[in-house]
PDB file of C-alpha atoms in Angstrom:
ATOM      1  CA  GLY A   1      95.201 -11.911 -32.198  1.00  0.00           C
ATOM      2  CA  SER A   2      92.532 -10.778 -29.684  1.00  0.00           C
ATOM      3  CA  GLU A   3      91.917 -14.343 -28.455  1.00  0.00           C
ATOM      4  CA  MET A   4      95.585 -14.744 -27.856  1.00  0.00           C
ATOM      5  CA  CYS A   5      95.608 -11.473 -25.943  1.00  0.00           C
ATOM      6  CA  ILE A   6      92.689 -12.630 -23.727  1.00  0.00           C
ATOM      7  CA  ARG A   7      94.375 -15.962 -23.120  1.00  0.00           C
ATOM      8  CA  ASP A   8      97.622 -14.221 -22.370  1.00  0.00           C
ATOM      9  CA  ARG A   9      95.859 -11.931 -19.905  1.00  0.00           C
ATOM     10  CA  SER A  10      94.132 -14.890 -18.315  1.00  0.00           C
ATOM     11  CA  ARG A  11      97.410 -16.666 -17.954  1.00  0.00           C
ATOM     12  CA  SER A  12      99.018 -13.513 -16.596  1.00  0.00           C
ATOM     13  CA  ASN A  13      96.220 -13.211 -13.976  1.00  0.00           C
ATOM     14  CA  GLY A  14      96.484 -16.837 -13.021  1.00  0.00           C
ATOM     15  CA  VAL A  15      92.917 -17.662 -14.261  1.00  0.00           C
ATOM     16  CA  SER A  16      92.302 -20.437 -16.753  1.00  0.00           C
ATOM     17  CA  PRO A  17      90.194 -19.677 -19.879  1.00  0.00           C
ATOM     18  CA  SER A  18      87.422 -22.112 -18.884  1.00  0.00           C
ATOM     19  CA  GLN A  19      86.993 -20.481 -15.492  1.00  0.00           C
ATOM     20  CA  SER A  20      86.788 -17.050 -17.089  1.00  0.00           C
ATOM     21  CA  ASP A  21      84.123 -18.223 -19.478  1.00  0.00           C
ATOM     22  CA  ARG A  22      82.024 -19.645 -16.634  1.00  0.00           C
ATOM     23  CA  GLU A  23      82.208 -16.354 -14.731  1.00  0.00           C
ATOM     24  CA  THR A  24      81.240 -14.437 -17.827  1.00  0.00           C
ATOM     25  CA  GLY A  25      78.271 -16.788 -18.387  1.00  0.00           C
ATOM     26  CA  LEU A  26      77.094 -16.405 -14.793  1.00  0.00           C
ATOM     27  CA  ARG A  27      77.217 -12.638 -15.088  1.00  0.00           C
ATOM     28  CA  MET A  28      75.158 -12.800 -18.277  1.00  0.00           C
ATOM     29  CA  ILE A  29      72.559 -15.072 -16.604  1.00  0.00           C
ATOM     30  CA  ASN A  30      72.270 -12.718 -13.622  1.00  0.00           C
ATOM     31  CA  ILE A  31      71.789  -9.760 -15.946  1.00  0.00           C
ATOM     32  CA  GLN A  32      69.042 -11.660 -17.842  1.00  0.00           C
ATOM     33  CA  HIS A  33      67.209 -12.568 -14.578  1.00  0.00           C
ATOM     34  CA  ALA A  34      67.346  -8.974 -13.366  1.00  0.00           C
ATOM     35  CA  THR A  35      66.086  -7.750 -16.720  1.00  0.00           C
ATOM     36  CA  SER A  36      63.179 -10.278 -16.702  1.00  0.00           C
ATOM     37  CA  ARG A  37      62.183  -9.316 -13.124  1.00  0.00           C
ATOM     38  CA  GLN A  38      62.259  -5.636 -14.056  1.00  0.00           C
ATOM     39  CA  ARG A  39      60.071  -6.340 -17.082  1.00  0.00           C
ATOM     40  CA  SER A  40      57.568  -8.337 -14.949  1.00  0.00           C
ATOM     41  CA  PHE A  41      57.323  -5.441 -12.492  1.00  0.00           C
ATOM     42  CA  GLN A  42      56.727  -3.052 -15.365  1.00  0.00           C
ATOM     43  CA  HIS A  43      53.976  -5.271 -16.823  1.00  0.00           C
ATOM     44  CA  GLY A  44      51.831  -5.058 -13.509  1.00  0.00           C
ATOM     45  CA  PHE A  45      49.871  -7.788 -11.654  1.00  0.00           C
ATOM     46  CA  THR A  46      49.594 -11.308 -12.848  1.00  0.00           C
ATOM     47  CA  LEU A  47      46.221 -12.978 -13.513  1.00  0.00           C
ATOM     48  CA  LEU A  48      46.373 -14.932 -10.248  1.00  0.00           C
ATOM     49  CA  GLU A  49      47.076 -11.761  -8.289  1.00  0.00           C
ATOM     50  CA  MET A  50      44.107 -10.017  -9.938  1.00  0.00           C
ATOM     51  CA  VAL A  51      41.780 -12.948  -9.134  1.00  0.00           C
ATOM     52  CA  ILE A  52      42.860 -12.944  -5.485  1.00  0.00           C
ATOM     53  CA  THR A  53      42.384  -9.162  -5.232  1.00  0.00           C
ATOM     54  CA  ILE A  54      38.895  -9.306  -6.767  1.00  0.00           C
ATOM     55  CA  ALA A  55      37.919 -12.157  -4.426  1.00  0.00           C
ATOM     56  CA  ILE A  56      39.037 -10.148  -1.394  1.00  0.00           C
ATOM     57  CA  PHE A  57      37.089  -7.066  -2.487  1.00  0.00           C
ATOM     58  CA  ALA A  58      34.025  -9.208  -3.242  1.00  0.00           C
ATOM     59  CA  PHE A  59      34.154 -10.744   0.241  1.00  0.00           C
ATOM     60  CA  ILE A  60      34.446  -7.293   1.842  1.00  0.00           C
ATOM     61  CA  TYR A  61      31.516  -6.012  -0.243  1.00  0.00           C
ATOM     62  CA  VAL A  62      29.283  -8.946   0.713  1.00  0.00           C
ATOM     63  CA  TRP A  63      30.135  -8.538   4.393  1.00  0.00           C
ATOM     64  CA  VAL A  64      29.481  -4.789   4.384  1.00  0.00           C
ATOM     65  CA  ALA A  65      26.207  -5.222   2.452  1.00  0.00           C
ATOM     66  CA  SER A  66      25.028  -7.901   4.902  1.00  0.00           C
ATOM     67  CA  PHE A  67      25.921  -5.698   7.873  1.00  0.00           C
ATOM     68  CA  LEU A  68      24.082  -2.682   6.434  1.00  0.00           C
ATOM     69  CA  SER A  69      21.039  -4.798   5.568  1.00  0.00           C
ATOM     70  CA  SER A  70      20.862  -6.153   9.133  1.00  0.00           C
ATOM     71  CA  ALA A  71      21.247  -2.652  10.556  1.00  0.00           C
ATOM     72  CA  LEU A  72      18.464  -1.252   8.350  1.00  0.00           C
ATOM     73  CA  GLN A  73      16.188  -4.186   9.160  1.00  0.00           C
ATOM     74  CA  GLY A  74      16.769  -3.677  12.878  1.00  0.00           C
ATOM     75  CA  ARG A  75      16.046   0.002  12.488  1.00  0.00           C
ATOM     76  CA  GLU A  76      12.735  -0.725  10.758  1.00  0.00           C
ATOM     77  CA  GLN A  77      11.735  -3.192  13.469  1.00  0.00           C
ATOM     78  CA  LEU A  78      12.545  -0.653  16.179  1.00  0.00           C
ATOM     79  CA  LYS A  79      10.533   1.994  14.335  1.00  0.00           C
ATOM     80  CA  GLU A  80       7.532  -0.335  13.973  1.00  0.00           C
ATOM     81  CA  GLY A  81       7.723  -1.222  17.659  1.00  0.00           C
ATOM     82  CA  ALA A  82       7.942   2.441  18.654  1.00  0.00           C
ATOM     83  CA  ASP A  83       4.997   3.351  16.407  1.00  0.00           C
ATOM     84  CA  GLU A  84       2.894   0.532  17.856  1.00  0.00           C
ATOM     85  CA  MET A  85       3.736   1.580  21.410  1.00  0.00           C
ATOM     86  CA  GLU A  86       2.825   5.170  20.601  1.00  0.00           C
ATOM     87  CA  ARG A  87      -0.546   4.092  19.141  1.00  0.00           C
ATOM     88  CA  ASN A  88      -1.284   1.941  22.180  1.00  0.00           C
ATOM     89  CA  GLN A  89      -0.418   4.754  24.577  1.00  0.00           C
ATOM     90  CA  ARG A  90      -2.600   7.135  22.590  1.00  0.00           C
ATOM     91  CA  ALA A  91      -5.491   4.647  22.730  1.00  0.00           C
ATOM     92  CA  VAL A  92      -5.113   4.184  26.491  1.00  0.00           C
ATOM     93  CA  THR A  93      -5.072   7.964  26.943  1.00  0.00           C
ATOM     94  CA  PHE A  94      -8.364   8.405  25.090  1.00  0.00           C
ATOM     95  CA  LEU A  95      -9.953   5.449  26.872  1.00  0.00           C
ATOM     96  CA  THR A  96      -8.941   6.789  30.268  1.00  0.00           C
ATOM     97  CA  LEU A  97     -10.092  10.347  29.587  1.00  0.00           C
ATOM     98  CA  ASP A  98     -13.434   9.134  28.260  1.00  0.00           C
ATOM     99  CA  PHE A  99     -14.395   6.326  30.626  1.00  0.00           C
ATOM    100  CA  GLU A 100     -13.176   7.994  33.812  1.00  0.00           C
ATOM    101  CA  GLN A 101     -15.399  11.003  33.062  1.00  0.00           C
ATOM    102  CA  LEU A 102     -18.449   8.989  32.052  1.00  0.00           C
ATOM    103  CA  ILE A 103     -21.709  10.518  33.281  1.00  0.00           C
ATOM    104  CA  ASN A 104     -25.271   9.292  33.328  1.00  0.00           C
ATOM    105  CA  ARG A 105     -26.683  11.754  30.835  1.00  0.00           C
ATOM    106  CA  PRO A 106     -29.082  10.139  28.325  1.00  0.00           C
ATOM    107  CA  VAL A 107     -29.479  11.693  24.868  1.00  0.00           C
ATOM    108  CA  ARG A 108     -31.970  11.825  22.036  1.00  0.00           C
ATOM    109  CA  ASP A 109     -31.198  10.226  18.691  1.00  0.00           C
ATOM    110  CA  PRO A 110     -31.842  11.966  15.334  1.00  0.00           C
ATOM    111  CA  TYR A 111     -35.476  10.826  15.458  1.00  0.00           C
ATOM    112  CA  GLY A 112     -36.090  12.227  18.931  1.00  0.00           C
ATOM    113  CA  ASP A 113     -36.135   8.899  20.759  1.00  0.00           C
ATOM    114  CA  PRO A 114     -34.331   8.821  24.145  1.00  0.00           C
ATOM    115  CA  GLN A 115     -31.192   6.702  24.365  1.00  0.00           C
ATOM    116  CA  PRO A 116     -29.493   5.498  27.568  1.00  0.00           C
ATOM    117  CA  ALA A 117     -26.350   7.092  28.908  1.00  0.00           C
ATOM    118  CA  ILE A 118     -24.417   3.923  28.010  1.00  0.00           C
ATOM    119  CA  LEU A 119     -25.287   1.740  25.057  1.00  0.00           C
ATOM    120  CA  GLY A 120     -23.145  -1.380  24.736  1.00  0.00           C
ATOM    121  CA  ARG A 121     -23.321  -3.978  21.986  1.00  0.00           C
ATOM    122  CA  ASP A 122     -20.887  -6.368  20.295  1.00  0.00           C
ATOM    123  CA  ASN A 123     -17.747  -4.461  19.221  1.00  0.00           C
ATOM    124  CA  TYR A 124     -19.515  -1.208  20.066  1.00  0.00           C
ATOM    125  CA  VAL A 125     -19.971   1.099  23.065  1.00  0.00           C
ATOM    126  CA  GLU A 126     -21.547   4.566  23.158  1.00  0.00           C
ATOM    127  CA  PHE A 127     -21.780   6.874  26.180  1.00  0.00           C
ATOM    128  CA  THR A 128     -21.756  10.458  27.440  1.00  0.00           C
ATOM    129  CA  ARG A 129     -18.702  11.942  29.107  1.00  0.00           C
ATOM    130  CA  LEU A 130     -17.771  15.163  30.885  1.00  0.00           C
ATOM    131  CA  GLY A 131     -14.639  17.255  30.463  1.00  0.00           C
ATOM    132  CA  TRP A 132     -14.819  18.227  26.789  1.00  0.00           C
ATOM    133  CA  SER A 133     -12.366  21.099  26.918  1.00  0.00           C
ATOM    134  CA  ASN A 134     -13.678  24.523  25.912  1.00  0.00           C
ATOM    135  CA  PRO A 135     -10.993  27.101  26.796  1.00  0.00           C
ATOM    136  CA  PHE A 136     -12.410  30.494  27.842  1.00  0.00           C
ATOM    137  CA  GLY A 137     -15.855  29.343  26.649  1.00  0.00           C
ATOM    138  CA  LEU A 138     -15.051  30.427  23.104  1.00  0.00           C
ATOM    139  CA  ARG A 139     -17.351  27.819  21.584  1.00  0.00           C
ATOM    140  CA  LYS A 140     -21.064  27.877  22.292  1.00  0.00           C
ATOM    141  CA  ARG A 141     -21.417  24.249  23.259  1.00  0.00           C
ATOM    142  CA  SER A 142     -21.636  21.958  26.239  1.00  0.00           C
ATOM    143  CA  GLU A 143     -18.604  20.469  27.963  1.00  0.00           C
ATOM    144  CA  MET A 144     -20.309  17.080  27.766  1.00  0.00           C
ATOM    145  CA  GLN A 145     -19.603  14.902  24.756  1.00  0.00           C
ATOM    146  CA  ARG A 146     -21.186  11.827  23.212  1.00  0.00           C
ATOM    147  CA  VAL A 147     -18.487   9.344  22.136  1.00  0.00           C
ATOM    148  CA  VAL A 148     -18.435   5.949  20.440  1.00  0.00           C
ATOM    149  CA  TYR A 149     -15.820   3.193  20.280  1.00  0.00           C
ATOM    150  CA  ALA A 150     -16.485   0.792  17.410  1.00  0.00           C
ATOM    151  CA  LEU A 151     -14.486  -2.064  15.878  1.00  0.00           C
ATOM    152  CA  GLU A 152     -14.952  -2.306  12.114  1.00  0.00           C
ATOM    153  CA  ASP A 153     -12.751  -4.200   9.641  1.00  0.00           C
ATOM    154  CA  ASP A 154      -9.989  -4.815  12.218  1.00  0.00           C
ATOM    155  CA  THR A 155      -9.806  -1.102  13.025  1.00  0.00           C
ATOM    156  CA  LEU A 156     -10.908   0.519  16.279  1.00  0.00           C
ATOM    157  CA  TYR A 157     -12.548   3.918  15.689  1.00  0.00           C
ATOM    158  CA  ARG A 158     -13.355   6.701  18.115  1.00  0.00           C
ATOM    159  CA  ARG A 159     -16.281   8.922  17.090  1.00  0.00           C
ATOM    160  CA  TYR A 160     -17.976  11.900  18.667  1.00  0.00           C
ATOM    161  CA  TRP A 161     -20.752  14.346  17.870  1.00  0.00           C
ATOM    162  CA  PRO A 162     -20.564  18.123  18.221  1.00  0.00           C
ATOM    163  CA  VAL A 163     -23.815  18.106  20.235  1.00  0.00           C
ATOM    164  CA  LEU A 164     -25.463  15.654  22.616  1.00  0.00           C
ATOM    165  CA  ASP A 165     -28.980  15.591  21.160  1.00  0.00           C
ATOM    166  CA  THR A 166     -28.461  15.157  17.443  1.00  0.00           C
ATOM    167  CA  ASN A 167     -30.707  15.441  14.419  1.00  0.00           C
ATOM    168  CA  VAL A 168     -30.594  13.904  10.954  1.00  0.00           C
ATOM    169  CA  ALA A 169     -28.192  16.604   9.743  1.00  0.00           C
ATOM    170  CA  THR A 170     -25.664  16.128  12.552  1.00  0.00           C
ATOM    171  CA  GLU A 171     -22.451  14.465  11.409  1.00  0.00           C
ATOM    172  CA  TYR A 172     -19.943  12.799  13.685  1.00  0.00           C
ATOM    173  CA  GLN A 173     -16.169  13.181  13.658  1.00  0.00           C
ATOM    174  CA  GLN A 174     -14.087  10.018  13.427  1.00  0.00           C
ATOM    175  CA  ASP A 175     -10.504   9.100  14.330  1.00  0.00           C
ATOM    176  CA  VAL A 176      -8.629   5.846  13.840  1.00  0.00           C
ATOM    177  CA  LEU A 177      -7.550   4.790  17.315  1.00  0.00           C
ATOM    178  CA  ILE A 178      -5.766   1.483  16.602  1.00  0.00           C
ATOM    179  CA  ASP A 179      -5.518  -0.706  13.513  1.00  0.00           C
ATOM    180  CA  ARG A 180      -4.833  -4.437  13.184  1.00  0.00           C
ATOM    181  CA  VAL A 181      -7.189  -5.202  16.068  1.00  0.00           C
ATOM    182  CA  GLU A 182      -8.234  -8.827  16.542  1.00  0.00           C
ATOM    183  CA  ARG A 183     -10.847  -8.346  19.269  1.00  0.00           C
ATOM    184  CA  PHE A 184     -12.552  -5.488  21.140  1.00  0.00           C
ATOM    185  CA  THR A 185     -14.525  -6.431  24.251  1.00  0.00           C
ATOM    186  CA  VAL A 186     -16.391  -4.269  26.770  1.00  0.00           C
ATOM    187  CA  ARG A 187     -18.039  -5.781  29.853  1.00  0.00           C
ATOM    188  CA  TYR A 188     -20.163  -4.139  32.540  1.00  0.00           C
ATOM    189  CA  LEU A 189     -20.160  -5.027  36.223  1.00  0.00           C
ATOM    190  CA  ASP A 190     -23.624  -4.811  37.731  1.00  0.00           C
ATOM    191  CA  LEU A 191     -25.195  -5.501  41.109  1.00  0.00           C
ATOM    192  CA  THR A 192     -28.425  -7.342  40.544  1.00  0.00           C
ATOM    193  CA  PRO A 193     -31.550  -6.715  42.683  1.00  0.00           C
ATOM    194  CA  GLN A 194     -30.740 -10.054  44.328  1.00  0.00           C
ATOM    195  CA  GLY A 195     -27.429  -8.603  45.547  1.00  0.00           C
ATOM    196  CA  GLU A 196     -25.207 -10.635  43.211  1.00  0.00           C
ATOM    197  CA  TRP A 197     -22.315  -9.208  41.173  1.00  0.00           C
ATOM    198  CA  GLN A 198     -22.133 -10.216  37.533  1.00  0.00           C
ATOM    199  CA  TRP A 199     -20.329  -9.188  34.365  1.00  0.00           C
ATOM    200  CA  LEU A 200     -22.648  -8.389  31.466  1.00  0.00           C
ATOM    201  CA  GLU A 201     -21.762  -8.407  27.777  1.00  0.00           C
ATOM    202  CA  LEU A 202     -24.528  -5.924  26.797  1.00  0.00           C
ATOM    203  CA  TRP A 203     -25.850  -2.746  28.363  1.00  0.00           C
ATOM    204  CA  PRO A 204     -28.508  -1.839  29.442  1.00  0.00           C
ATOM    205  CA  ASP A 205     -29.446  -5.213  30.820  1.00  0.00           C
ATOM    206  CA  VAL A 206     -32.841  -6.636  29.849  1.00  0.00           C
ATOM    207  CA  SER A 207     -33.948  -6.187  33.454  1.00  0.00           C
ATOM    208  CA  MET A 208     -33.926  -2.395  32.915  1.00  0.00           C
ATOM    209  CA  THR A 209     -36.067  -2.393  29.787  1.00  0.00           C
ATOM    210  CA  ALA A 210     -39.100  -1.008  31.600  1.00  0.00           C
ATOM    211  CA  VAL A 211     -37.065   1.646  33.467  1.00  0.00           C
ATOM    212  CA  PRO A 212     -36.995   5.138  31.873  1.00  0.00           C
ATOM    213  CA  VAL A 213     -33.547   6.009  30.535  1.00  0.00           C
ATOM    214  CA  TRP A 214     -33.291   8.954  32.960  1.00  0.00           C
ATOM    215  CA  GLN A 215     -33.581   6.578  35.899  1.00  0.00           C
ATOM    216  CA  GLN A 216     -31.464   3.694  34.676  1.00  0.00           C
ATOM    217  CA  ARG A 217     -28.446   2.928  36.828  1.00  0.00           C
ATOM    218  CA  LEU A 218     -24.874   2.869  35.627  1.00  0.00           C
ATOM    219  CA  PRO A 219     -22.692  -0.226  35.873  1.00  0.00           C
ATOM    220  CA  LYS A 220     -20.376  -0.227  38.872  1.00  0.00           C
ATOM    221  CA  SER A 221     -17.326  -0.799  36.722  1.00  0.00           C
ATOM    222  CA  ILE A 222     -16.417  -1.203  33.055  1.00  0.00           C
ATOM    223  CA  GLU A 223     -13.822  -3.594  31.682  1.00  0.00           C
ATOM    224  CA  VAL A 224     -12.197  -2.821  28.321  1.00  0.00           C
ATOM    225  CA  GLU A 225      -9.975  -5.316  26.509  1.00  0.00           C
ATOM    226  CA  ILE A 226      -8.317  -4.798  23.132  1.00  0.00           C
ATOM    227  CA  GLU A 227      -6.429  -7.703  21.572  1.00  0.00           C
ATOM    228  CA  LEU A 228      -4.117  -6.893  18.662  1.00  0.00           C
ATOM    229  CA  GLU A 229      -3.232  -9.202  15.784  1.00  0.00           C
ATOM    230  CA  ASN A 230       0.319  -9.637  17.127  1.00  0.00           C
ATOM    231  CA  GLY A 231      -1.037 -10.997  20.412  1.00  0.00           C
ATOM    232  CA  ASN A 232      -0.554  -7.904  22.571  1.00  0.00           C
ATOM    233  CA  ILE A 233      -3.475  -7.016  24.834  1.00  0.00           C
ATOM    234  CA  VAL A 234      -4.591  -3.655  26.244  1.00  0.00           C
ATOM    235  CA  HIS A 235      -6.672  -4.333  29.376  1.00  0.00           C
ATOM    236  CA  ARG A 236      -8.217  -1.679  31.635  1.00  0.00           C
ATOM    237  CA  TYR A 237     -10.877  -1.325  34.366  1.00  0.00           C
ATOM    238  CA  TYR A 238     -12.809   1.912  34.968  1.00  0.00           C
ATOM    239  CA  ARG A 239     -15.122   2.859  37.822  1.00  0.00           C
ATOM    240  CA  THR A 240     -18.269   4.854  37.124  1.00  0.00           C
ATOM    241  CA  VAL A 241     -19.950   7.722  38.959  1.00  0.00           C
ATOM    242  CA  VAL A 242     -23.293   7.745  40.757  1.00  0.00           C
ATOM    243  CA  ASN A 243     -26.356   8.599  38.670  1.00  0.00           C
ATOM    244  CA  PRO A 244     -27.139  12.250  39.558  1.00  0.00           C
ATOM    245  CA  TRP A 245     -30.581  11.994  37.931  1.00  0.00           C
ATOM    246  CA  GLY A 246     -31.859   9.040  39.964  1.00  0.00           C
TER     247      GLY A 246
END
């Protein structure tokens, strides 16, 4: 009886039964598609979407890590360069203060033997300088100082003694001036009795062996060259004063 009623209503509306069935089927299909899409949204991301998301985050992480690593490496290089420049400037400061105040004042070694004002050998130079600061004269000592520059095991040391004429109990103080030094060279410009200028590798020259240390002349100029392992070179010239004891 119900089917007849539906058919009668369809006829009364001017719609054939087959057409009504198709419309009903389409509505059911649309409802099923909407329900499936709603369920897929409720279930979250698909596997492909998760893989793409992870790949994007991994790429961002690698890029950020590479950027930070480059920034830190650049920072370390800048710090090393600044530290090296500071050490070089400190070395030049000590060299300038010492050599520009060099004086011809011989000393006695711990055994009482006289030593020349300047004693230069391979990788080693020892001399007396003025200007050792003593504010208000608080310390009972001279303002002259005996200093040494020595290259040992790729390290340039600066040493000094608390007194000029030492004994066996006198100990020197030592500071590391520069490390990673490839070469340390000191040369001495001298005017020979024949009136010729020449650079000497050792001082005093053999021609002054018979001259008492108190009467030995100073070189006219001193050349100092420090070559570092990275190839940088510190190169300076210093003039000397006239021997006041001659």
